[in-house]
Amino acid sequence: MNQDQLKRSAAEAALAYLLPRLERDTIVGIGTGSTANHFIDLLASVRHLFDGAVASSNASAQRLRRLGVPVFDLNAVPDVAVYVDGADEVNAARQLIKGGGGALTREKIVAASAREFVCIVDSSKFVTTLGAFPLPVEVIPMARGLVGRALRDLGGQPALRDGVTTDNGNLIIDVHGLRITDPRALEAQLNNIVGTVCNGIFAANAADVVFAAGPEGVKRW
Ligand code: 5RP
């Protein structure tokens, strides 16, 4: 199986896990990226079993609507039962790096709003220590230089993601060279940099369940 087929397998495992919990009034939170896209396509096939979705990006909202799944504003729904999304890295504690697709802020908001966070990945995303994947940080445009200097002081090498504006109208700085041994502490520290909107460490609110598809099958932890 190639990497895309493995992503599809992880999405299938998540749908099988969720199917028994879907009810007429269930709202599903939906992530962003190629693995989340597989999940959207699968979820659309059981559209009659739940109420609708909240999306973490304009791209996912468009895909959901195109497939006939109603998309609600997060502020308009009383409850998000579950959030399903991919990741750029995941460790044994289900802590993640996310934001490779630039949607980290809305992803973190929808994940925090959901009662359960299900992460779906192909097994190449599993790491012992987070940080080989450059850490995305969303910044207010006028604070680009200020935040960049603060990230350098923390030992990283910041690189502005060329030509990218987020759905929130901000910029993304990718931070290379971090070895993240204490994800919760670094997540909190980065949150304190003035001008930072959000960082791609998902540790304070880690995934509750991970489905990782590899050549030998889907592992769950
Ligand atoms: C987008 C994300 C994605 O979940 C992450 O980049 C993984 O993407 P893919 O499923 O395409 O490998 O965080 O902001």
Coordinates of C-alpha atoms and ligand atoms in Angstrom, one line a residue:
M1 CA 0.0 0.0 0.0
N2 CA 1.3 3.5 -0.8
Q3 CA 1.1 6.4 1.7
D4 CA -2.2 7.6 0.4
Q5 CA -3.8 4.2 0.7
L6 CA -2.6 4.0 4.3
K7 CA -4.2 7.4 5.0
R8 CA -7.4 6.0 3.6
S9 CA -7.1 2.9 5.9
A10 CA -6.7 5.1 8.9
A11 CA -9.8 7.1 7.9
E12 CA -11.8 3.9 7.5
A13 CA -10.7 2.7 10.9
A14 CA -11.9 6.0 12.4
L15 CA -15.3 5.8 10.7
A16 CA -15.7 2.2 11.9
Y17 CA -14.9 3.4 15.4
L18 CA -17.4 6.3 15.2
L19 CA -20.3 4.6 13.4
P20 CA -21.9 3.2 16.5
R21 CA -21.9 6.6 18.2
L22 CA -23.4 8.6 15.3
E23 CA -26.9 9.9 16.1
R24 CA -29.4 12.2 14.4
D25 CA -28.2 15.2 16.4
T26 CA -24.5 14.4 16.3
I27 CA -22.1 17.2 15.0
V28 CA -18.7 15.9 13.8
G29 CA -15.7 18.2 13.8
I30 CA -13.6 17.8 10.7
G31 CA -9.9 18.5 10.2
T32 CA -7.8 19.6 7.2
G33 CA -5.5 17.8 4.9
S34 CA -5.3 14.7 2.7
T35 CA -6.1 12.3 5.5
A36 CA -9.0 14.4 6.7
N37 CA -10.2 14.5 3.1
H38 CA -10.4 10.7 3.0
F39 CA -12.4 10.9 6.2
I40 CA -14.8 13.5 4.7
D41 CA -15.4 11.3 1.7
L42 CA -16.2 8.3 3.9
L43 CA -18.3 10.3 6.3
A44 CA -20.4 11.7 3.4
S45 CA -21.5 8.1 2.6
V46 CA -23.2 7.9 6.0
R47 CA -24.6 11.4 5.9
H48 CA -28.1 10.2 6.9
L49 CA -26.8 9.0 10.3
F50 CA -25.8 12.4 11.8
D51 CA -26.7 16.1 11.8
G52 CA -23.7 17.8 10.2
A53 CA -20.2 19.0 10.6
V54 CA -18.0 21.9 11.9
A55 CA -15.0 22.4 9.7
S56 CA -11.4 23.5 10.6
S57 CA -10.8 25.2 7.2
N58 CA -12.6 26.8 4.3
A59 CA -11.2 23.9 2.1
S60 CA -12.7 21.2 4.3
A61 CA -16.0 23.2 4.6
Q62 CA -16.2 23.3 0.7
R63 CA -15.5 19.6 0.4
L64 CA -18.1 18.7 2.9
R65 CA -20.7 20.9 1.3
R66 CA -19.9 19.6 -2.1
L67 CA -20.6 16.1 -0.8
G68 CA -23.9 17.1 0.7
V69 CA -22.9 17.3 4.4
P70 CA -24.3 20.5 6.1
V71 CA -21.6 22.6 7.7
F72 CA -22.4 24.7 10.8
D73 CA -20.6 27.6 12.4
L74 CA -18.9 26.5 15.6
N75 CA -20.8 29.1 17.6
A76 CA -24.1 27.9 16.3
V77 CA -23.8 24.3 17.6
P78 CA -24.4 23.3 21.3
D79 CA -21.9 20.4 21.2
V80 CA -19.3 18.8 19.0
A81 CA -19.2 15.1 19.7
V82 CA -15.9 14.3 18.1
Y83 CA -13.1 15.9 16.1
V84 CA -11.3 13.8 13.5
D85 CA -8.0 15.1 11.9
G86 CA -4.6 14.0 10.6
A87 CA -1.3 15.2 12.0
D88 CA 2.3 15.8 10.8
E89 CA 3.8 14.0 13.8
V90 CA 2.4 11.9 16.7
N91 CA 4.2 10.4 19.7
A92 CA 3.3 7.6 22.0
A93 CA 1.5 10.0 24.4
R94 CA -0.8 11.1 21.5
Q95 CA 0.8 14.5 21.4
L96 CA 1.0 16.0 18.0
I97 CA 2.6 18.5 15.6
K98 CA -0.1 19.9 13.3
G99 CA -0.3 22.8 10.8
G100 CA 1.5 21.4 7.8
G101 CA -1.6 22.6 5.9
G102 CA -1.7 25.9 7.7
A103 CA -5.0 25.3 9.4
L104 CA -3.6 24.8 12.9
T105 CA -5.5 27.6 14.7
R106 CA -9.0 26.5 13.6
E107 CA -7.9 22.9 14.1
K108 CA -7.0 23.6 17.7
I109 CA -10.2 25.5 18.3
V110 CA -12.5 22.7 16.9
A111 CA -10.4 20.0 18.7
A112 CA -10.8 21.9 22.0
S113 CA -14.5 22.2 21.4
A114 CA -15.0 18.5 20.9
R115 CA -15.6 15.9 23.5
E116 CA -13.2 13.5 21.8
F117 CA -10.3 14.0 19.5
V118 CA -9.5 11.1 17.1
C119 CA -6.3 11.4 15.1
I120 CA -5.8 9.5 11.9
V121 CA -2.3 9.1 10.3
D122 CA -0.2 6.8 8.2
S123 CA 2.5 5.2 10.3
S124 CA 5.3 7.4 8.9
K125 CA 3.9 10.2 11.2
F126 CA 4.9 8.3 14.3
V127 CA 7.9 9.7 16.1
T128 CA 9.6 9.1 19.5
T129 CA 10.3 12.9 20.0
L130 CA 8.4 15.6 18.3
G131 CA 10.2 18.3 16.3
A132 CA 11.8 16.8 13.2
F133 CA 8.8 18.2 11.3
P134 CA 9.2 22.0 11.3
L135 CA 6.8 23.5 13.9
P136 CA 4.2 25.8 12.3
V137 CA 3.4 29.0 14.2
E138 CA 0.6 31.3 13.1
V139 CA 1.5 35.0 13.6
I140 CA -0.2 38.3 13.2
P141 CA 1.5 39.9 10.1
M142 CA 2.9 43.0 11.8
A143 CA 4.5 40.7 14.5
R144 CA 6.4 38.6 12.0
G145 CA 9.8 40.0 12.9
L146 CA 9.2 40.1 16.7
V147 CA 8.0 36.5 16.8
G148 CA 10.8 35.3 14.5
R149 CA 13.4 36.8 16.9
A150 CA 11.7 35.2 19.9
L151 CA 11.7 31.8 18.2
R152 CA 15.4 32.1 17.4
D153 CA 16.1 32.9 21.1
L154 CA 14.4 29.6 21.9
G155 CA 16.8 27.8 19.7
G156 CA 14.8 27.3 16.5
Q157 CA 15.4 28.5 13.0
P158 CA 12.3 30.2 11.8
A159 CA 11.3 30.4 8.1
L160 CA 8.4 32.3 6.8
R161 CA 6.1 30.0 4.7
D162 CA 6.2 31.7 1.3
G163 CA 3.0 33.0 -0.2
V164 CA 0.7 31.6 2.5
T165 CA -2.0 33.5 4.2
T166 CA -4.2 31.6 6.6
D167 CA -8.0 31.5 6.6
N168 CA -7.7 34.0 9.5
G169 CA -5.6 36.4 7.4
N170 CA -2.3 35.7 9.2
L171 CA 1.2 34.3 8.3
I172 CA 2.8 31.0 9.1
I173 CA 6.4 30.7 10.4
D174 CA 7.8 27.1 10.3
V175 CA 10.4 26.6 13.0
H176 CA 13.2 24.1 12.2
G177 CA 15.6 22.5 14.5
L178 CA 13.5 22.1 17.6
R179 CA 13.8 18.9 19.6
I180 CA 10.6 19.0 21.7
T181 CA 11.2 17.0 24.8
D182 CA 8.5 18.7 26.9
P183 CA 5.6 19.4 24.4
R184 CA 3.3 20.8 27.0
A185 CA 5.9 23.3 28.3
L186 CA 6.9 24.5 24.9
E187 CA 3.3 24.8 23.7
A188 CA 2.6 27.1 26.7
Q189 CA 5.8 29.0 26.2
L190 CA 5.1 29.7 22.6
N191 CA 1.5 30.8 23.4
N192 CA 3.1 33.5 25.5
I193 CA 5.0 35.2 22.6
V194 CA 3.2 38.4 21.8
G195 CA 1.9 38.4 18.2
T196 CA 1.6 34.6 18.1
V197 CA -1.9 33.4 17.3
C198 CA -1.3 29.7 17.8
N199 CA 1.4 27.1 17.6
G200 CA 1.2 23.6 16.1
I201 CA 1.9 21.6 19.3
F202 CA -1.2 19.8 20.4
A203 CA -0.2 18.6 23.8
A204 CA -2.4 20.4 26.4
N205 CA -5.2 18.9 24.4
A206 CA -3.6 15.8 22.9
A207 CA -5.6 13.3 20.8
D208 CA -7.7 10.8 22.8
V209 CA -7.3 8.0 20.2
V210 CA -4.8 7.6 17.4
F211 CA -5.4 5.3 14.4
A212 CA -2.1 4.8 12.6
A213 CA -2.1 2.7 9.4
G214 CA 1.1 0.9 8.4
P215 CA 2.0 -2.0 6.1
E216 CA 1.1 -4.5 8.9
G217 CA -2.3 -3.0 9.6
V218 CA -3.9 -0.3 11.7
K219 CA -2.6 0.3 15.2
R220 CA -4.7 2.1 17.8
W221 CA -3.4 3.8 20.9
Ligands
5RP1 C1 -3.2 20.7 8.4 C2 -2.8 19.6 9.3 C3 -2.8 18.2 8.8 O1 -3.5 17.4 9.6 C4 -1.4 17.7 8.6 O2 -0.6 18.6 7.9 C5 -1.4 16.3 8.0 O3 -1.8 16.4 6.6 P1 -2.0 15.2 5.7 O4 -3.2 14.4 6.3 O5 -2.2 15.8 4.4 O6 -0.7 14.3 5.8 O7 -2.4 19.8 10.4 O8 -3.0 22.0 9.0

